């Protein structure tokens, strides 16, 4: 029997309805949640992502601004703009789309965002808070993955979780969230020897490598929950994940599709983080 499909679109719709209600309540009290999205350069994938983020804000009744800056914007100018947004009372969340052009130091840029407006959760203060189990903002993609696990009421306590990919955006924060949820966590990276030996042990397998269809059916434990964070464009124009869906769906107990899985949940968690940033404002 094929795996249960974890429908990210349906779950995102449900959570966004709750966000829209809370946004309306807060707006009526005089605080309209606001997100600023900054894009530097013309990376086509990033352009689509930022447009989707701003559109999602509008759909739940939030204020949003999208700033497109030329690829040759100086780091100094970007830092100055962030400093202004840090002071702007109409903006509760600031997101600088990554990757940034090579002449800009991403680390310095992320550290310039006020931690209480860092809705991506990438600032070292927020990464540290997450690590000690007192998160202010959970990074959006791992947060969305946790919501998907919750939606199927998967018992994470004592489960073996394996994460393939050790990025600051997904793999590392995902490990912290699963650890907090009581799972026993392994993080694999591109140097891991005998990857399949690890993945086959996983009750929960989270894959975020950017390598199309790298997880095949024989790498998955029967009945495992498989969360596919990858979005890759194939030469024929179709999108696919890092998991070979057509094989793995016959092995896994539950699986997220691409598209329509983690993607819509990531944006939803960005909205939730922005709403919560605004709700923390004293009125
Ligand atoms: N680029 C890819 N994913 C993300 C994300 O979650 N946040 C930002 N700011 N940039 C990204």
Short mmCIF file of C-alpha atoms and ligand atoms in Angstrom, two decimals, residues 37-38 46 49-50 53 94-99 110 120 122 139-142 169-170 266 270, ligand 1:
data_model
loop_
_atom_site.label_atom_id
_atom_site.label_comp_id
_atom_site.label_asym_id
_atom_site.label_seq_id
_atom_site.Cartn_x
_atom_site.Cartn_y
_atom_site.Cartn_z
CA UNK A 37 11.58 41.20 2.41
CA UNK A 38 14.88 42.26 0.87
CA UNK A 46 14.81 33.77 -5.22
CA UNK A 49 10.31 32.79 -3.41
CA UNK A 50 10.15 36.44 -2.34
CA UNK A 53 6.28 35.37 0.64
CA UNK A 94 12.89 41.45 8.39
CA UNK A 95 13.93 38.79 5.91
CA UNK A 96 16.98 39.07 3.66
CA UNK A 97 16.65 36.43 0.97
CA UNK A 98 19.67 34.14 0.69
CA UNK A 99 21.94 33.50 -1.10
CA UNK A 110 22.13 38.43 9.33
CA UNK A 120 14.02 33.57 9.75
CA UNK A 122 19.10 32.82 11.59
CA UNK A 139 13.65 28.71 11.44
CA UNK A 140 10.70 28.44 9.07
CA UNK A 141 11.49 25.26 7.13
CA UNK A 142 12.27 23.02 10.13
CA UNK A 169 18.90 26.95 7.45
CA UNK A 170 17.49 23.43 7.66
CA UNK A 266 7.82 27.14 5.15
CA UNK A 270 7.25 32.77 8.20
N1 LIG B 1 16.90 30.99 0.96
C1 LIG B 1 16.47 29.70 0.96
N2 LIG B 1 15.69 29.47 2.05
C2 LIG B 1 15.64 30.62 2.73
C3 LIG B 1 14.99 31.02 3.93
O1 LIG B 1 14.31 30.24 4.60
N3 LIG B 1 15.18 32.30 4.30
C4 LIG B 1 15.94 33.17 3.59
N4 LIG B 1 16.08 34.41 4.05
N5 LIG B 1 16.56 32.84 2.47
C5 LIG B 1 16.40 31.58 2.04
#
